[in-house]
Amino acid sequence: MTSASEGLGRALRSDGAAVVTQEGLVADLRAGRMESRVLGEDLITTAAFNPDGSRLAVGDVLGRVTLWDGTARTRLGVLDGTTSDPTTEATGAVTALAFHALAFGSDGSLHAPGTHVPVQRYDLNPLRLITEVCERAGSGLSESVRKT
């Protein structure tokens, strides 16, 4: 049995062109080479490509989920709510947010279950997010303007 601190994360892109390992190695299977990359802030516990292979989500032992483009070359950001609490880190307590799996839904969402937290759902569909922001701001932007 492998503990979460040893790392379990690996993912295969749906087109079979790339594999990500828990050590942060990205294998370009078409070119036949491995490249070492820093994909998380710490040891990777889980990773998943979205269905079309254009995005990669990587979870680390500190409970962070980092989003990458499908080639794992461009970091897109860290999901809100997945970083450790600085006050907890200052006291030396262990964060309870480490995720054990990541899975993309067909609607563009990302699901992240953990031991001490309920399954987290992150909506990553850009058009839906823009629409929600516009509605909250009361901007009244038309759909054609939002798409630009």
PDB file of C-alpha atoms in Angstrom:
ATOM      1  CA  MET A   1       0.000   0.000   0.000  1.00  0.00           C
ATOM      2  CA  THR A   2       1.253   3.498  -0.854  1.00  0.00           C
ATOM      3  CA  SER A   3       0.598   6.395   1.495  1.00  0.00           C
ATOM      4  CA  ALA A   4      -0.493   9.809   0.224  1.00  0.00           C
ATOM      5  CA  SER A   5       2.855  11.261   1.279  1.00  0.00           C
ATOM      6  CA  GLU A   6       4.607   8.956  -1.194  1.00  0.00           C
ATOM      7  CA  GLY A   7       2.549  10.265  -4.104  1.00  0.00           C
ATOM      8  CA  LEU A   8      -0.021   8.475  -6.221  1.00  0.00           C
ATOM      9  CA  GLY A   9      -0.677  10.978  -8.983  1.00  0.00           C
ATOM     10  CA  ARG A  10      -0.468   9.911 -12.581  1.00  0.00           C
ATOM     11  CA  ALA A  11      -2.599  10.697 -15.577  1.00  0.00           C
ATOM     12  CA  LEU A  12      -2.841   9.673 -19.215  1.00  0.00           C
ATOM     13  CA  ARG A  13      -4.130  12.197 -21.750  1.00  0.00           C
ATOM     14  CA  SER A  14      -7.167  10.913 -23.674  1.00  0.00           C
ATOM     15  CA  ASP A  15      -5.371  10.996 -27.026  1.00  0.00           C
ATOM     16  CA  GLY A  16      -2.586   8.832 -25.592  1.00  0.00           C
ATOM     17  CA  ALA A  17       0.052  11.451 -26.363  1.00  0.00           C
ATOM     18  CA  ALA A  18       1.143  12.277 -22.798  1.00  0.00           C
ATOM     19  CA  VAL A  19       1.499  10.785 -19.328  1.00  0.00           C
ATOM     20  CA  VAL A  20       2.158  12.676 -16.081  1.00  0.00           C
ATOM     21  CA  THR A  21       3.792  10.831 -13.160  1.00  0.00           C
ATOM     22  CA  GLN A  22       3.751  11.502  -9.422  1.00  0.00           C
ATOM     23  CA  GLU A  23       7.367  12.650  -9.670  1.00  0.00           C
ATOM     24  CA  GLY A  24       6.345  15.482 -12.000  1.00  0.00           C
ATOM     25  CA  LEU A  25       7.672  13.803 -15.101  1.00  0.00           C
ATOM     26  CA  VAL A  26       5.759  14.515 -18.279  1.00  0.00           C
ATOM     27  CA  ALA A  27       6.192  11.874 -20.950  1.00  0.00           C
ATOM     28  CA  ASP A  28       5.632  12.946 -24.538  1.00  0.00           C
ATOM     29  CA  LEU A  29       4.749   9.507 -25.883  1.00  0.00           C
ATOM     30  CA  ARG A  30       4.776  10.580 -29.519  1.00  0.00           C
ATOM     31  CA  ALA A  31       8.289  12.023 -29.314  1.00  0.00           C
ATOM     32  CA  GLY A  32       9.482   9.325 -26.904  1.00  0.00           C
ATOM     33  CA  ARG A  33      10.941  11.644 -24.264  1.00  0.00           C
ATOM     34  CA  MET A  34      10.430  12.507 -20.606  1.00  0.00           C
ATOM     35  CA  GLU A  35      10.709  16.004 -19.185  1.00  0.00           C
ATOM     36  CA  SER A  36      10.868  16.876 -15.516  1.00  0.00           C
ATOM     37  CA  ARG A  37       8.517  19.697 -14.507  1.00  0.00           C
ATOM     38  CA  VAL A  38       7.417  21.218 -11.208  1.00  0.00           C
ATOM     39  CA  LEU A  39       3.666  20.662 -11.483  1.00  0.00           C
ATOM     40  CA  GLY A  40       2.670  21.141  -7.835  1.00  0.00           C
ATOM     41  CA  GLU A  41       3.985  22.934  -4.786  1.00  0.00           C
ATOM     42  CA  ASP A  42       4.905  19.568  -3.277  1.00  0.00           C
ATOM     43  CA  LEU A  43       4.689  15.856  -4.054  1.00  0.00           C
ATOM     44  CA  ILE A  44       1.830  15.079  -6.441  1.00  0.00           C
ATOM     45  CA  THR A  45      -0.966  12.917  -5.028  1.00  0.00           C
ATOM     46  CA  THR A  46      -3.334  12.965  -8.003  1.00  0.00           C
ATOM     47  CA  ALA A  47      -3.605  14.262 -11.537  1.00  0.00           C
ATOM     48  CA  ALA A  48      -6.206  14.282 -14.310  1.00  0.00           C
ATOM     49  CA  PHE A  49      -6.543  15.553 -17.854  1.00  0.00           C
ATOM     50  CA  ASN A  50      -9.903  16.931 -18.970  1.00  0.00           C
ATOM     51  CA  PRO A  51     -11.750  14.876 -21.629  1.00  0.00           C
ATOM     52  CA  ASP A  52     -10.290  16.707 -24.642  1.00  0.00           C
ATOM     53  CA  GLY A  53      -6.761  16.812 -23.164  1.00  0.00           C
ATOM     54  CA  SER A  54      -6.537  20.615 -23.206  1.00  0.00           C
ATOM     55  CA  ARG A  55      -6.270  20.998 -19.404  1.00  0.00           C
ATOM     56  CA  LEU A  56      -4.404  19.168 -16.636  1.00  0.00           C
ATOM     57  CA  ALA A  57      -5.274  19.367 -12.940  1.00  0.00           C
ATOM     58  CA  VAL A  58      -2.617  18.335 -10.397  1.00  0.00           C
ATOM     59  CA  GLY A  59      -3.201  17.858  -6.659  1.00  0.00           C
ATOM     60  CA  ASP A  60      -0.340  17.858  -4.160  1.00  0.00           C
ATOM     61  CA  VAL A  61       0.107  16.644  -0.574  1.00  0.00           C
ATOM     62  CA  LEU A  62      -0.505  20.167   0.752  1.00  0.00           C
ATOM     63  CA  GLY A  63      -4.040  20.190  -0.662  1.00  0.00           C
ATOM     64  CA  ARG A  64      -3.448  22.497  -3.607  1.00  0.00           C
ATOM     65  CA  VAL A  65      -4.915  21.910  -7.067  1.00  0.00           C
ATOM     66  CA  THR A  66      -2.924  23.538  -9.845  1.00  0.00           C
ATOM     67  CA  LEU A  67      -4.338  23.873 -13.358  1.00  0.00           C
ATOM     68  CA  TRP A  68      -2.125  23.562 -16.447  1.00  0.00           C
ATOM     69  CA  ASP A  69      -2.629  23.585 -20.182  1.00  0.00           C
ATOM     70  CA  GLY A  70      -2.760  20.152 -21.824  1.00  0.00           C
ATOM     71  CA  THR A  71       0.982  20.104 -22.505  1.00  0.00           C
ATOM     72  CA  ALA A  72       1.784  20.867 -18.840  1.00  0.00           C
ATOM     73  CA  ARG A  73       3.933  23.803 -19.969  1.00  0.00           C
ATOM     74  CA  THR A  74       1.719  26.764 -19.017  1.00  0.00           C
ATOM     75  CA  ARG A  75       0.467  27.107 -15.444  1.00  0.00           C
ATOM     76  CA  LEU A  76      -3.075  28.505 -15.507  1.00  0.00           C
ATOM     77  CA  GLY A  77      -3.444  28.992 -11.753  1.00  0.00           C
ATOM     78  CA  VAL A  78      -4.294  27.416  -8.411  1.00  0.00           C
ATOM     79  CA  LEU A  79      -7.959  26.779  -7.656  1.00  0.00           C
ATOM     80  CA  ASP A  80      -9.462  29.049  -5.023  1.00  0.00           C
ATOM     81  CA  GLY A  81     -10.043  27.304  -1.725  1.00  0.00           C
ATOM     82  CA  THR A  82      -7.393  24.631  -2.167  1.00  0.00           C
ATOM     83  CA  THR A  83      -4.447  26.272  -0.453  1.00  0.00           C
ATOM     84  CA  SER A  84      -3.537  25.644   3.164  1.00  0.00           C
ATOM     85  CA  ASP A  85      -4.618  28.105   5.841  1.00  0.00           C
ATOM     86  CA  PRO A  86      -1.548  30.270   6.727  1.00  0.00           C
ATOM     87  CA  THR A  87      -2.498  30.242  10.430  1.00  0.00           C
ATOM     88  CA  THR A  88      -2.563  26.442  10.368  1.00  0.00           C
ATOM     89  CA  GLU A  89       0.812  26.341   8.643  1.00  0.00           C
ATOM     90  CA  ALA A  90       2.278  28.689  11.276  1.00  0.00           C
ATOM     91  CA  THR A  91       1.271  26.311  14.079  1.00  0.00           C
ATOM     92  CA  GLY A  92       2.667  23.295  12.265  1.00  0.00           C
ATOM     93  CA  ALA A  93      -0.707  21.534  12.046  1.00  0.00           C
ATOM     94  CA  VAL A  94      -1.339  19.282   9.083  1.00  0.00           C
ATOM     95  CA  THR A  95      -3.823  20.501   6.507  1.00  0.00           C
ATOM     96  CA  ALA A  96      -6.865  18.282   5.952  1.00  0.00           C
ATOM     97  CA  LEU A  97      -7.393  19.297   2.341  1.00  0.00           C
ATOM     98  CA  ALA A  98      -5.202  16.765   0.534  1.00  0.00           C
ATOM     99  CA  PHE A  99      -7.216  15.395  -2.372  1.00  0.00           C
ATOM    100  CA  HIS A 100      -7.048  11.733  -3.301  1.00  0.00           C
ATOM    101  CA  ALA A 101      -8.487  11.982  -6.792  1.00  0.00           C
ATOM    102  CA  LEU A 102      -9.378  14.517  -9.465  1.00  0.00           C
ATOM    103  CA  ALA A 103     -11.937  14.007 -12.208  1.00  0.00           C
ATOM    104  CA  PHE A 104     -13.237  16.307 -14.908  1.00  0.00           C
ATOM    105  CA  GLY A 105     -16.944  16.221 -15.702  1.00  0.00           C
ATOM    106  CA  SER A 106     -18.341  16.459 -19.212  1.00  0.00           C
ATOM    107  CA  ASP A 107     -19.711  19.919 -18.309  1.00  0.00           C
ATOM    108  CA  GLY A 108     -16.226  21.342 -17.709  1.00  0.00           C
ATOM    109  CA  SER A 109     -16.310  20.986 -13.922  1.00  0.00           C
ATOM    110  CA  LEU A 110     -13.551  19.465 -11.812  1.00  0.00           C
ATOM    111  CA  HIS A 111     -14.395  17.195  -8.871  1.00  0.00           C
ATOM    112  CA  ALA A 112     -11.907  16.731  -6.013  1.00  0.00           C
ATOM    113  CA  PRO A 113     -12.648  14.320  -3.126  1.00  0.00           C
ATOM    114  CA  GLY A 114     -10.541  14.320   0.029  1.00  0.00           C
ATOM    115  CA  THR A 115     -10.395  12.468   3.333  1.00  0.00           C
ATOM    116  CA  HIS A 116     -11.577  15.239   5.658  1.00  0.00           C
ATOM    117  CA  VAL A 117     -13.565  17.398   3.246  1.00  0.00           C
ATOM    118  CA  PRO A 118     -16.628  16.756   1.114  1.00  0.00           C
ATOM    119  CA  VAL A 119     -16.167  16.429  -2.633  1.00  0.00           C
ATOM    120  CA  GLN A 120     -15.269  19.859  -3.963  1.00  0.00           C
ATOM    121  CA  ARG A 121     -16.740  20.894  -7.325  1.00  0.00           C
ATOM    122  CA  TYR A 122     -15.097  23.636  -9.368  1.00  0.00           C
ATOM    123  CA  ASP A 123     -16.865  25.049 -12.417  1.00  0.00           C
ATOM    124  CA  LEU A 124     -14.158  25.647 -15.014  1.00  0.00           C
ATOM    125  CA  ASN A 125     -16.353  26.471 -18.015  1.00  0.00           C
ATOM    126  CA  PRO A 126     -15.187  29.979 -19.071  1.00  0.00           C
ATOM    127  CA  LEU A 127     -18.459  31.067 -20.691  1.00  0.00           C
ATOM    128  CA  ARG A 128     -20.498  30.048 -17.637  1.00  0.00           C
ATOM    129  CA  LEU A 129     -18.064  31.860 -15.336  1.00  0.00           C
ATOM    130  CA  ILE A 130     -18.168  35.044 -17.430  1.00  0.00           C
ATOM    131  CA  THR A 131     -21.966  34.893 -17.534  1.00  0.00           C
ATOM    132  CA  GLU A 132     -22.135  34.499 -13.752  1.00  0.00           C
ATOM    133  CA  VAL A 133     -19.794  37.453 -13.160  1.00  0.00           C
ATOM    134  CA  CYS A 134     -21.767  39.650 -15.572  1.00  0.00           C
ATOM    135  CA  GLU A 135     -25.039  38.711 -13.870  1.00  0.00           C
ATOM    136  CA  ARG A 136     -23.624  39.425 -10.404  1.00  0.00           C
ATOM    137  CA  ALA A 137     -22.284  42.777 -11.589  1.00  0.00           C
ATOM    138  CA  GLY A 138     -25.599  43.600 -13.217  1.00  0.00           C
ATOM    139  CA  SER A 139     -23.749  44.623 -16.350  1.00  0.00           C
ATOM    140  CA  GLY A 140     -26.363  43.398 -18.753  1.00  0.00           C
ATOM    141  CA  LEU A 141     -23.719  42.389 -21.322  1.00  0.00           C
ATOM    142  CA  SER A 142     -25.167  40.517 -24.239  1.00  0.00           C
ATOM    143  CA  GLU A 143     -24.051  36.975 -24.985  1.00  0.00           C
ATOM    144  CA  SER A 144     -22.215  38.100 -28.118  1.00  0.00           C
ATOM    145  CA  VAL A 145     -20.189  40.633 -26.106  1.00  0.00           C
ATOM    146  CA  ARG A 146     -19.411  38.052 -23.400  1.00  0.00           C
ATOM    147  CA  LYS A 147     -18.012  35.643 -25.998  1.00  0.00           C
ATOM    148  CA  THR A 148     -15.435  38.216 -27.149  1.00  0.00           C
TER     149      THR A 148
END
